[in-house]
Amino acid sequence: MSESGQTTEISNTTIDSNELAKFTAMAEDWWNPHGQFKPLHKFNPTRLAYIRDKLCAHFDRDPHAEKPLQGLRLLDIGCGGGLLSEPMARLGADVVGADAAEANIKTAALHAEQQGLTVDYRAITAEQLVVKGETFDAILNMEVIEHVADPQAFMSACGQLMKPDAIMFLATLNRTLKAFALAIVGAEYVLRWLPRGTHEWDKFITPKELEDIAEKAGLEFFTSTGVSFNPLTDKWRQSGDMSVNYMGIARKAS
């Protein structure tokens, strides 16, 4: 990304330039709970609880401790404005927030500074982190894989960033007619929760495809859960329904 805000070509990357432009245009709105990222603000409590509890279980930590993730190095890939990076830092993790859109990183870094939080934000890709030899205890790969140009290459790059016995959290959208109706027609055109064109249905990934992609990257995909929205309570929750939104965890062998 250039100083003028024009998207520049990044070699050896899985970044989709069209997707990068979409999120660059929305960068200033990340921390507005009533703005274009309102659905993520509503979704955040559910995915944060899932991430915290599974991390603590995997690394034998007390989830009720003041800083249960102390000592863990965590990468939030495709971090956007930092909606997950900041809570992870508050829980004690040493967080690197990476995003290909420089505008997102500027927004995230400014907000963290205002909150008195230390997060290592970088305008960088997964592939560039691999070249630098970076490794992590955990990776948050949340609502990102459906926006990249090559999901398999992206997953493989993320796998190379994992230490032995590290885990990676994944969240994406299932490629079903129900997901098309709710996540695109409903969310973008009827309710206008998201700008039109935010998602492309043919880039959604089924749970079996995600599992196969993880295994081809040398990872073990070992657990998953659906995430459903209840319009009566206006809240998200974990559920057995994986037909629209779902989350999962992949582990790197020790």
Short mmCIF file of N, CA, C and O in Angstrom, two decimals, residues 87-199:
data_model
loop_
_atom_site.label_atom_id
_atom_site.label_comp_id
_atom_site.label_asym_id
_atom_site.label_seq_id
_atom_site.Cartn_x
_atom_site.Cartn_y
_atom_site.Cartn_z
N PRO A 87 -8.24 -7.69 22.60
CA PRO A 87 -8.62 -8.57 23.71
C PRO A 87 -7.57 -9.63 24.03
O PRO A 87 -7.36 -9.97 25.20
N MET A 88 -6.89 -10.15 22.99
CA MET A 88 -5.84 -11.14 23.24
C MET A 88 -4.68 -10.52 24.01
O MET A 88 -4.10 -11.14 24.90
N ALA A 89 -4.35 -9.27 23.69
CA ALA A 89 -3.30 -8.57 24.43
C ALA A 89 -3.72 -8.33 25.88
O ALA A 89 -2.91 -8.46 26.81
N ARG A 90 -4.99 -8.00 26.08
CA ARG A 90 -5.49 -7.81 27.45
C ARG A 90 -5.41 -9.09 28.27
O ARG A 90 -5.24 -9.06 29.48
N LEU A 91 -5.52 -10.24 27.59
CA LEU A 91 -5.44 -11.53 28.27
C LEU A 91 -4.00 -11.97 28.49
O LEU A 91 -3.75 -13.05 29.02
N GLY A 92 -3.04 -11.13 28.07
CA GLY A 92 -1.64 -11.40 28.37
C GLY A 92 -0.80 -11.91 27.23
O GLY A 92 0.42 -12.06 27.39
N ALA A 93 -1.40 -12.20 26.07
CA ALA A 93 -0.63 -12.73 24.95
C ALA A 93 0.29 -11.68 24.36
O ALA A 93 -0.01 -10.48 24.40
N ASP A 94 1.41 -12.13 23.81
CA ASP A 94 2.31 -11.28 23.03
C ASP A 94 1.78 -11.32 21.60
O ASP A 94 1.98 -12.30 20.88
N VAL A 95 1.09 -10.27 21.16
CA VAL A 95 0.30 -10.31 19.92
C VAL A 95 1.00 -9.58 18.77
O VAL A 95 1.43 -8.44 18.92
N VAL A 96 1.06 -10.27 17.64
CA VAL A 96 1.41 -9.64 16.37
C VAL A 96 0.13 -9.57 15.54
O VAL A 96 -0.48 -10.59 15.25
N GLY A 97 -0.27 -8.37 15.19
CA GLY A 97 -1.44 -8.18 14.34
C GLY A 97 -0.98 -7.86 12.93
O GLY A 97 -0.34 -6.83 12.71
N ALA A 98 -1.29 -8.74 11.98
CA ALA A 98 -0.80 -8.58 10.60
C ALA A 98 -1.96 -8.38 9.64
O ALA A 98 -2.97 -9.09 9.71
N ASP A 99 -1.80 -7.42 8.74
CA ASP A 99 -2.81 -7.19 7.72
C ASP A 99 -2.13 -6.60 6.49
O ASP A 99 -1.20 -5.80 6.62
N ALA A 100 -2.60 -7.00 5.31
CA ALA A 100 -1.99 -6.49 4.08
C ALA A 100 -2.39 -5.06 3.78
O ALA A 100 -1.71 -4.38 3.01
N ALA A 101 -3.48 -4.60 4.41
CA ALA A 101 -3.96 -3.23 4.17
C ALA A 101 -3.33 -2.28 5.18
O ALA A 101 -3.62 -2.33 6.38
N GLU A 102 -2.47 -1.40 4.70
CA GLU A 102 -1.78 -0.46 5.59
C GLU A 102 -2.77 0.44 6.32
O GLU A 102 -2.55 0.82 7.47
N ALA A 103 -3.91 0.77 5.67
CA ALA A 103 -4.91 1.62 6.31
C ALA A 103 -5.49 0.94 7.55
O ALA A 103 -5.76 1.59 8.56
N ASN A 104 -5.71 -0.39 7.48
CA ASN A 104 -6.20 -1.13 8.64
C ASN A 104 -5.20 -1.07 9.78
O ASN A 104 -5.57 -0.88 10.95
N ILE A 105 -3.93 -1.27 9.46
CA ILE A 105 -2.88 -1.27 10.48
C ILE A 105 -2.78 0.09 11.16
O ILE A 105 -2.61 0.18 12.38
N LYS A 106 -2.89 1.16 10.40
CA LYS A 106 -2.84 2.50 10.99
C LYS A 106 -3.99 2.71 11.96
O LYS A 106 -3.82 3.26 13.06
N THR A 107 -5.19 2.25 11.56
CA THR A 107 -6.36 2.37 12.44
C THR A 107 -6.16 1.55 13.70
O THR A 107 -6.43 2.01 14.82
N ALA A 108 -5.69 0.30 13.54
CA ALA A 108 -5.50 -0.59 14.68
C ALA A 108 -4.45 -0.05 15.64
O ALA A 108 -4.65 -0.06 16.87
N ALA A 109 -3.34 0.42 15.11
CA ALA A 109 -2.25 0.91 15.96
C ALA A 109 -2.68 2.15 16.75
O ALA A 109 -2.36 2.28 17.94
N LEU A 110 -3.40 3.05 16.11
CA LEU A 110 -3.87 4.25 16.79
C LEU A 110 -4.82 3.89 17.92
O LEU A 110 -4.71 4.43 19.03
N HIS A 111 -5.74 2.96 17.66
CA HIS A 111 -6.71 2.59 18.70
C HIS A 111 -6.02 1.91 19.88
O HIS A 111 -6.35 2.19 21.04
N ALA A 112 -5.06 1.03 19.60
CA ALA A 112 -4.34 0.35 20.68
C ALA A 112 -3.58 1.35 21.54
O ALA A 112 -3.55 1.25 22.77
N GLU A 113 -2.96 2.32 20.89
CA GLU A 113 -2.23 3.36 21.63
C GLU A 113 -3.18 4.14 22.53
O GLU A 113 -2.85 4.43 23.69
N GLN A 114 -4.37 4.46 22.02
CA GLN A 114 -5.35 5.19 22.83
C GLN A 114 -5.82 4.37 24.03
O GLN A 114 -6.19 4.94 25.06
N GLN A 115 -5.80 3.03 23.89
CA GLN A 115 -6.22 2.15 24.97
C GLN A 115 -5.08 1.78 25.91
O GLN A 115 -5.29 1.06 26.89
N GLY A 116 -3.87 2.24 25.60
CA GLY A 116 -2.72 1.91 26.42
C GLY A 116 -2.28 0.47 26.29
O GLY A 116 -1.71 -0.11 27.23
N LEU A 117 -2.52 -0.13 25.11
CA LEU A 117 -2.18 -1.53 24.87
C LEU A 117 -0.99 -1.64 23.94
O LEU A 117 -0.80 -0.83 23.04
N THR A 118 -0.19 -2.69 24.16
CA THR A 118 0.94 -2.96 23.30
C THR A 118 0.61 -4.12 22.36
O THR A 118 0.43 -5.26 22.80
N VAL A 119 0.47 -3.82 21.08
CA VAL A 119 0.27 -4.83 20.05
C VAL A 119 1.24 -4.52 18.92
O VAL A 119 1.38 -3.37 18.50
N ASP A 120 1.93 -5.54 18.45
CA ASP A 120 2.91 -5.38 17.37
C ASP A 120 2.17 -5.45 16.03
O ASP A 120 2.04 -6.52 15.43
N TYR A 121 1.65 -4.32 15.57
CA TYR A 121 0.91 -4.27 14.32
C TYR A 121 1.86 -4.10 13.14
O TYR A 121 2.76 -3.25 13.18
N ARG A 122 1.61 -4.87 12.07
CA ARG A 122 2.47 -4.80 10.90
C ARG A 122 1.64 -4.91 9.61
O ARG A 122 0.76 -5.77 9.51
N ALA A 123 1.96 -4.08 8.64
CA ALA A 123 1.38 -4.20 7.31
C ALA A 123 2.22 -5.22 6.55
O ALA A 123 3.25 -4.89 5.94
N ILE A 124 1.80 -6.49 6.64
CA ILE A 124 2.62 -7.59 6.14
C ILE A 124 1.72 -8.77 5.83
O ILE A 124 0.61 -8.88 6.34
N THR A 125 2.19 -9.67 4.96
CA THR A 125 1.43 -10.86 4.60
C THR A 125 1.97 -12.08 5.34
O THR A 125 3.08 -12.06 5.89
N ALA A 126 1.20 -13.17 5.32
CA ALA A 126 1.65 -14.42 5.92
C ALA A 126 2.93 -14.91 5.26
O ALA A 126 3.86 -15.37 5.93
N GLU A 127 2.99 -14.79 3.94
CA GLU A 127 4.17 -15.25 3.20
C GLU A 127 5.41 -14.46 3.59
O GLU A 127 6.51 -15.03 3.72
N GLN A 128 5.25 -13.16 3.81
CA GLN A 128 6.39 -12.34 4.21
C GLN A 128 6.85 -12.68 5.63
O GLN A 128 8.05 -12.63 5.93
N LEU A 129 5.92 -13.05 6.49
CA LEU A 129 6.29 -13.48 7.84
C LEU A 129 7.07 -14.79 7.80
O LEU A 129 8.00 -15.00 8.59
N VAL A 130 6.70 -15.68 6.87
CA VAL A 130 7.44 -16.93 6.70
C VAL A 130 8.88 -16.64 6.31
O VAL A 130 9.83 -17.21 6.87
N VAL A 131 9.08 -15.73 5.37
CA VAL A 131 10.42 -15.37 4.91
C VAL A 131 11.25 -14.82 6.08
O VAL A 131 12.46 -15.08 6.17
N LYS A 132 10.60 -14.10 6.99
CA LYS A 132 11.30 -13.55 8.15
C LYS A 132 11.61 -14.59 9.22
O LYS A 132 12.30 -14.31 10.20
N GLY A 133 11.05 -15.81 9.06
CA GLY A 133 11.32 -16.87 10.02
C GLY A 133 10.53 -16.76 11.31
O GLY A 133 10.93 -17.33 12.34
N GLU A 134 9.40 -16.05 11.28
CA GLU A 134 8.59 -15.87 12.48
C GLU A 134 7.83 -17.17 12.81
O GLU A 134 7.40 -17.90 11.92
N THR A 135 7.65 -17.44 14.10
CA THR A 135 6.84 -18.59 14.53
C THR A 135 5.99 -18.19 15.73
O THR A 135 6.35 -17.27 16.49
N PHE A 136 4.86 -18.91 15.92
CA PHE A 136 3.88 -18.53 16.93
C PHE A 136 3.30 -19.77 17.63
O PHE A 136 3.26 -20.86 17.06
N ASP A 137 2.85 -19.54 18.87
CA ASP A 137 2.17 -20.60 19.62
C ASP A 137 0.73 -20.78 19.15
O ASP A 137 0.17 -21.87 19.27
N ALA A 138 0.14 -19.70 18.64
CA ALA A 138 -1.25 -19.76 18.18
C ALA A 138 -1.45 -18.73 17.08
O ALA A 138 -0.82 -17.68 17.07
N ILE A 139 -2.36 -19.05 16.16
CA ILE A 139 -2.71 -18.14 15.08
C ILE A 139 -4.23 -17.99 15.04
O ILE A 139 -4.96 -18.98 15.12
N LEU A 140 -4.68 -16.75 14.93
CA LEU A 140 -6.09 -16.47 14.69
C LEU A 140 -6.26 -16.19 13.21
O LEU A 140 -5.71 -15.22 12.69
N ASN A 141 -6.98 -17.06 12.54
CA ASN A 141 -7.21 -16.96 11.10
C ASN A 141 -8.73 -16.86 10.93
O ASN A 141 -9.39 -17.79 10.47
N MET A 142 -9.28 -15.73 11.33
CA MET A 142 -10.72 -15.59 11.51
C MET A 142 -11.35 -14.71 10.42
O MET A 142 -11.00 -13.54 10.27
N GLU A 143 -12.28 -15.31 9.67
CA GLU A 143 -12.99 -14.60 8.59
C GLU A 143 -12.01 -14.01 7.58
O GLU A 143 -12.18 -12.90 7.09
N VAL A 144 -10.96 -14.76 7.26
CA VAL A 144 -9.94 -14.30 6.32
C VAL A 144 -9.85 -15.20 5.09
O VAL A 144 -9.77 -14.71 3.96
N ILE A 145 -9.89 -16.51 5.29
CA ILE A 145 -9.57 -17.44 4.21
C ILE A 145 -10.51 -17.33 3.02
O ILE A 145 -10.13 -17.61 1.88
N GLU A 146 -11.76 -16.86 3.26
CA GLU A 146 -12.69 -16.70 2.14
C GLU A 146 -12.41 -15.44 1.33
O GLU A 146 -13.09 -15.18 0.33
N HIS A 147 -11.40 -14.68 1.73
CA HIS A 147 -11.07 -13.44 1.02
C HIS A 147 -9.72 -13.51 0.30
O HIS A 147 -9.32 -12.54 -0.33
N VAL A 148 -9.00 -14.63 0.41
CA VAL A 148 -7.67 -14.71 -0.22
C VAL A 148 -7.77 -15.30 -1.62
O VAL A 148 -8.76 -15.94 -1.98
N ALA A 149 -6.70 -15.10 -2.40
CA ALA A 149 -6.71 -15.56 -3.79
C ALA A 149 -6.49 -17.07 -3.90
O ALA A 149 -7.03 -17.72 -4.79
N ASP A 150 -5.72 -17.64 -2.98
CA ASP A 150 -5.38 -19.07 -3.03
C ASP A 150 -5.44 -19.63 -1.61
O ASP A 150 -4.45 -19.58 -0.88
N PRO A 151 -6.60 -20.18 -1.19
CA PRO A 151 -6.74 -20.67 0.19
C PRO A 151 -5.70 -21.72 0.58
O PRO A 151 -5.20 -21.70 1.71
N GLN A 152 -5.35 -22.61 -0.34
CA GLN A 152 -4.37 -23.65 0.00
C GLN A 152 -3.00 -23.07 0.26
O GLN A 152 -2.33 -23.40 1.24
N ALA A 153 -2.54 -22.17 -0.61
CA ALA A 153 -1.23 -21.54 -0.41
C ALA A 153 -1.21 -20.71 0.86
O ALA A 153 -0.22 -20.68 1.60
N PHE A 154 -2.33 -20.03 1.13
CA PHE A 154 -2.43 -19.21 2.34
C PHE A 154 -2.36 -20.08 3.59
O PHE A 154 -1.62 -19.78 4.53
N MET A 155 -3.09 -21.20 3.60
CA MET A 155 -3.07 -22.10 4.74
C MET A 155 -1.68 -22.70 4.94
O MET A 155 -1.20 -22.83 6.08
N SER A 156 -1.03 -23.04 3.85
CA SER A 156 0.32 -23.60 3.94
C SER A 156 1.30 -22.60 4.54
O SER A 156 2.15 -22.95 5.36
N ALA A 157 1.16 -21.33 4.15
CA ALA A 157 2.02 -20.28 4.72
C ALA A 157 1.76 -20.15 6.22
O ALA A 157 2.70 -20.05 7.02
N CYS A 158 0.49 -20.15 6.60
CA CYS A 158 0.15 -20.06 8.02
C CYS A 158 0.70 -21.25 8.79
O CYS A 158 1.18 -21.11 9.93
N GLY A 159 0.62 -22.43 8.18
CA GLY A 159 1.15 -23.63 8.84
C GLY A 159 2.64 -23.52 9.12
O GLY A 159 3.13 -24.00 10.16
N GLN A 160 3.37 -22.89 8.21
CA GLN A 160 4.81 -22.72 8.40
C GLN A 160 5.13 -21.76 9.54
O GLN A 160 6.25 -21.75 10.05
N LEU A 161 4.16 -20.95 9.92
CA LEU A 161 4.36 -19.98 11.00
C LEU A 161 4.07 -20.57 12.38
O LEU A 161 4.26 -19.89 13.38
N MET A 162 3.62 -21.81 12.42
CA MET A 162 3.23 -22.43 13.68
C MET A 162 4.38 -23.21 14.31
O MET A 162 5.06 -23.99 13.64
N LYS A 163 4.59 -23.02 15.59
CA LYS A 163 5.55 -23.82 16.34
C LYS A 163 4.99 -25.25 16.49
O LYS A 163 3.79 -25.46 16.31
N PRO A 164 5.83 -26.22 16.82
CA PRO A 164 5.31 -27.56 17.12
C PRO A 164 4.26 -27.49 18.23
O PRO A 164 4.45 -26.79 19.23
N ASP A 165 3.15 -28.18 18.04
CA ASP A 165 2.01 -28.22 18.97
C ASP A 165 1.24 -26.90 19.03
O ASP A 165 0.39 -26.70 19.90
N ALA A 166 1.53 -25.99 18.11
CA ALA A 166 0.75 -24.75 18.04
C ALA A 166 -0.64 -25.06 17.48
O ALA A 166 -0.85 -26.08 16.81
N ILE A 167 -1.60 -24.17 17.75
CA ILE A 167 -2.94 -24.34 17.20
C ILE A 167 -3.35 -23.09 16.43
O ILE A 167 -2.89 -21.99 16.73
N MET A 168 -4.21 -23.31 15.44
CA MET A 168 -4.72 -22.21 14.62
C MET A 168 -6.24 -22.23 14.64
O MET A 168 -6.86 -23.26 14.38
N PHE A 169 -6.82 -21.08 14.97
CA PHE A 169 -8.26 -20.92 14.96
C PHE A 169 -8.70 -20.44 13.59
O PHE A 169 -8.11 -19.52 13.03
N LEU A 170 -9.75 -21.06 13.07
CA LEU A 170 -10.27 -20.71 11.75
C LEU A 170 -11.75 -20.41 11.85
O LEU A 170 -12.48 -21.08 12.59
N ALA A 171 -12.19 -19.39 11.14
CA ALA A 171 -13.62 -19.10 11.06
C ALA A 171 -13.92 -18.66 9.64
O ALA A 171 -13.17 -17.88 9.05
N THR A 172 -15.00 -19.18 9.09
CA THR A 172 -15.36 -18.82 7.72
C THR A 172 -16.84 -19.11 7.50
O THR A 172 -17.58 -19.36 8.45
N LEU A 173 -17.25 -19.07 6.24
CA LEU A 173 -18.65 -19.27 5.86
C LEU A 173 -18.78 -20.50 4.98
O LEU A 173 -17.98 -20.72 4.07
N ASN A 174 -19.79 -21.31 5.27
CA ASN A 174 -20.06 -22.52 4.50
C ASN A 174 -20.69 -22.16 3.15
O ASN A 174 -21.51 -21.23 3.07
N ARG A 175 -20.33 -22.89 2.12
CA ARG A 175 -20.89 -22.63 0.79
C ARG A 175 -22.19 -23.41 0.59
O ARG A 175 -22.23 -24.46 -0.03
N THR A 176 -23.25 -22.86 1.19
CA THR A 176 -24.59 -23.47 1.09
C THR A 176 -25.57 -22.42 0.60
O THR A 176 -25.30 -21.21 0.66
N LEU A 177 -26.72 -22.88 0.15
CA LEU A 177 -27.76 -21.94 -0.27
C LEU A 177 -28.25 -21.11 0.92
O LEU A 177 -28.58 -19.93 0.77
N LYS A 178 -28.26 -21.72 2.10
CA LYS A 178 -28.66 -20.99 3.31
C LYS A 178 -27.68 -19.85 3.59
O LYS A 178 -28.09 -18.73 3.95
N ALA A 179 -26.40 -20.12 3.42
CA ALA A 179 -25.39 -19.08 3.63
C ALA A 179 -25.54 -17.96 2.61
O ALA A 179 -25.39 -16.78 2.94
N PHE A 180 -25.85 -18.31 1.37
CA PHE A 180 -26.07 -17.30 0.34
C PHE A 180 -27.26 -16.42 0.72
O PHE A 180 -27.21 -15.19 0.63
N ALA A 181 -28.34 -17.07 1.19
CA ALA A 181 -29.55 -16.33 1.54
C ALA A 181 -29.34 -15.42 2.74
O ALA A 181 -29.80 -14.27 2.75
N LEU A 182 -28.64 -15.91 3.76
CA LEU A 182 -28.49 -15.14 5.00
C LEU A 182 -27.28 -14.19 4.97
O LEU A 182 -27.40 -13.03 5.35
N ALA A 183 -26.13 -14.69 4.55
CA ALA A 183 -24.90 -13.91 4.65
C ALA A 183 -24.74 -12.88 3.53
O ALA A 183 -24.08 -11.86 3.71
N ILE A 184 -25.36 -13.16 2.39
CA ILE A 184 -25.24 -12.21 1.27
C ILE A 184 -26.55 -11.47 1.03
O ILE A 184 -26.62 -10.25 1.20
N VAL A 185 -27.60 -12.19 0.67
CA VAL A 185 -28.88 -11.52 0.40
C VAL A 185 -29.39 -10.81 1.64
O VAL A 185 -29.74 -9.62 1.61
N GLY A 186 -29.43 -11.53 2.77
CA GLY A 186 -29.97 -10.95 4.00
C GLY A 186 -29.09 -9.87 4.58
O GLY A 186 -29.52 -8.73 4.81
N ALA A 187 -27.80 -10.19 4.82
CA ALA A 187 -26.90 -9.26 5.51
C ALA A 187 -26.49 -8.06 4.67
O ALA A 187 -26.31 -6.97 5.18
N GLU A 188 -26.33 -8.28 3.34
CA GLU A 188 -25.83 -7.19 2.50
C GLU A 188 -26.93 -6.42 1.78
O GLU A 188 -26.79 -5.20 1.59
N TYR A 189 -28.02 -7.09 1.41
CA TYR A 189 -29.03 -6.42 0.59
C TYR A 189 -30.31 -6.06 1.36
O TYR A 189 -30.91 -5.03 1.09
N VAL A 190 -30.71 -6.93 2.29
CA VAL A 190 -31.96 -6.67 3.02
C VAL A 190 -31.70 -5.87 4.29
O VAL A 190 -32.20 -4.75 4.47
N LEU A 191 -30.89 -6.43 5.19
CA LEU A 191 -30.61 -5.75 6.47
C LEU A 191 -29.54 -4.68 6.34
O LEU A 191 -29.43 -3.81 7.20
N ARG A 192 -28.73 -4.77 5.29
CA ARG A 192 -27.63 -3.82 5.05
C ARG A 192 -26.66 -3.74 6.22
O ARG A 192 -26.17 -2.66 6.57
N TRP A 193 -26.40 -4.90 6.82
CA TRP A 193 -25.39 -4.98 7.87
C TRP A 193 -24.00 -4.76 7.31
O TRP A 193 -23.10 -4.28 8.00
N LEU A 194 -23.79 -5.19 6.05
CA LEU A 194 -22.49 -5.10 5.40
C LEU A 194 -22.64 -4.43 4.05
O LEU A 194 -23.71 -4.51 3.43
N PRO A 195 -21.60 -3.77 3.56
CA PRO A 195 -21.67 -3.19 2.22
C PRO A 195 -21.88 -4.29 1.17
O PRO A 195 -21.36 -5.39 1.31
N ARG A 196 -22.62 -3.98 0.13
CA ARG A 196 -22.83 -4.95 -0.93
C ARG A 196 -21.50 -5.33 -1.57
O ARG A 196 -20.66 -4.48 -1.83
N GLY A 197 -21.33 -6.61 -1.80
CA GLY A 197 -20.09 -7.10 -2.39
C GLY A 197 -19.03 -7.50 -1.38
O GLY A 197 -17.93 -7.91 -1.76
N THR A 198 -19.34 -7.41 -0.07
CA THR A 198 -18.37 -7.81 0.95
C THR A 198 -17.97 -9.26 0.79
O THR A 198 -16.80 -9.62 0.92
N HIS A 199 -18.95 -10.12 0.50
CA HIS A 199 -18.68 -11.55 0.34
C HIS A 199 -19.01 -12.03 -1.06
O HIS A 199 -19.89 -11.47 -1.72
#
